[in-house]
């Protein structure tokens, strides 16, 4: 509740064993969530909007990791923030 906007909540990580640009993975918050954001390149999850424990005791968000080139793959991460 006292976390300021841009406070780091955690980090997700996925890797691809390919070489070069085929190795790049991009991250995104996939469920509609205004309170958190993820950096598309680093996977760092941050607070994007003020949190209020009085109205919401916990947050459940989904972050996906997607390979940036074809053939695409997608991995989903479930994150609970209390």
Coordinates of C-alpha atoms in Angstrom, one line a residue:
X1 CA 0.0 0.0 0.0
X2 CA 2.9 2.4 0.7
X3 CA 4.7 1.5 -2.5
X4 CA 5.3 4.4 -4.7
X5 CA 4.7 4.3 -8.5
X6 CA 7.7 2.8 -10.3
X7 CA 8.6 0.6 -7.2
X8 CA 10.0 -2.7 -8.4
X9 CA 7.7 -5.6 -7.4
X10 CA 9.8 -8.4 -9.1
X11 CA 11.2 -9.7 -12.3
X12 CA 10.2 -12.4 -14.7
X13 CA 12.7 -14.1 -17.0
X14 CA 12.5 -16.4 -20.0
X15 CA 15.3 -17.4 -22.3
X16 CA 15.6 -18.8 -25.8
X17 CA 18.7 -20.9 -26.8
X18 CA 18.7 -19.5 -30.4
X19 CA 21.4 -17.0 -31.5
X20 CA 21.1 -13.4 -32.6
X21 CA 17.8 -11.6 -32.9
X22 CA 15.9 -14.9 -32.6
X23 CA 17.0 -15.0 -29.0
X24 CA 15.1 -11.9 -28.0
X25 CA 12.1 -12.2 -25.6
X26 CA 9.6 -9.5 -25.0
X27 CA 7.3 -9.2 -21.9
X28 CA 3.8 -7.8 -21.5
X29 CA 1.1 -7.7 -18.8
X30 CA -1.7 -9.6 -20.6
X31 CA -4.7 -9.4 -18.2
X32 CA -6.2 -5.9 -18.0
X33 CA -4.2 -4.5 -15.0
X34 CA -3.7 -0.8 -14.5
X35 CA -1.8 -1.1 -11.2
X36 CA 1.3 -2.9 -12.6
X37 CA 3.5 -2.6 -15.6
X38 CA 6.3 -4.8 -17.0
X39 CA 9.3 -3.5 -18.9
X40 CA 9.1 -5.3 -22.3
X41 CA 12.8 -5.9 -22.5
X42 CA 14.0 -6.5 -19.0
X43 CA 10.9 -8.2 -17.5
X44 CA 11.0 -5.9 -14.4
X45 CA 7.5 -5.6 -12.9
X46 CA 6.7 -2.2 -11.3
X47 CA 3.9 -0.4 -9.6
X48 CA 2.1 1.7 -12.2
X49 CA -0.7 3.1 -10.1
X50 CA -1.2 3.8 -6.4
X51 CA -2.3 0.7 -4.4
X52 CA -4.9 0.7 -1.7
X53 CA -5.1 -2.3 0.6
X54 CA -8.5 -1.0 1.9
X55 CA -10.1 -1.7 -1.4
X56 CA -7.9 -4.5 -2.8
X57 CA -6.1 -6.9 -0.5
X58 CA -4.2 -8.7 -3.3
X59 CA -3.5 -8.4 -7.0
X60 CA -3.3 -11.3 -9.5
X61 CA -1.7 -10.4 -12.8
X62 CA -0.5 -12.4 -15.8
X63 CA 2.8 -11.6 -17.6
X64 CA 3.6 -13.2 -20.9
X65 CA 7.0 -13.7 -22.4
X66 CA 7.0 -14.0 -26.2
X67 CA 9.9 -14.6 -28.6
X68 CA 10.3 -11.6 -30.8
X69 CA 10.7 -13.5 -34.1
X70 CA 9.0 -16.4 -35.9
X71 CA 8.3 -19.1 -34.9
X72 CA 6.7 -17.4 -31.9
X73 CA 6.3 -18.9 -28.5
X74 CA 4.5 -17.6 -25.5
X75 CA 5.0 -18.4 -21.8
X76 CA 2.6 -17.1 -19.1
X77 CA 3.7 -16.2 -15.6
X78 CA 1.1 -15.8 -12.9
X79 CA 2.0 -13.3 -10.2
X80 CA 0.3 -12.6 -6.9
X81 CA 1.0 -9.3 -5.1
X82 CA -0.1 -8.8 -1.5

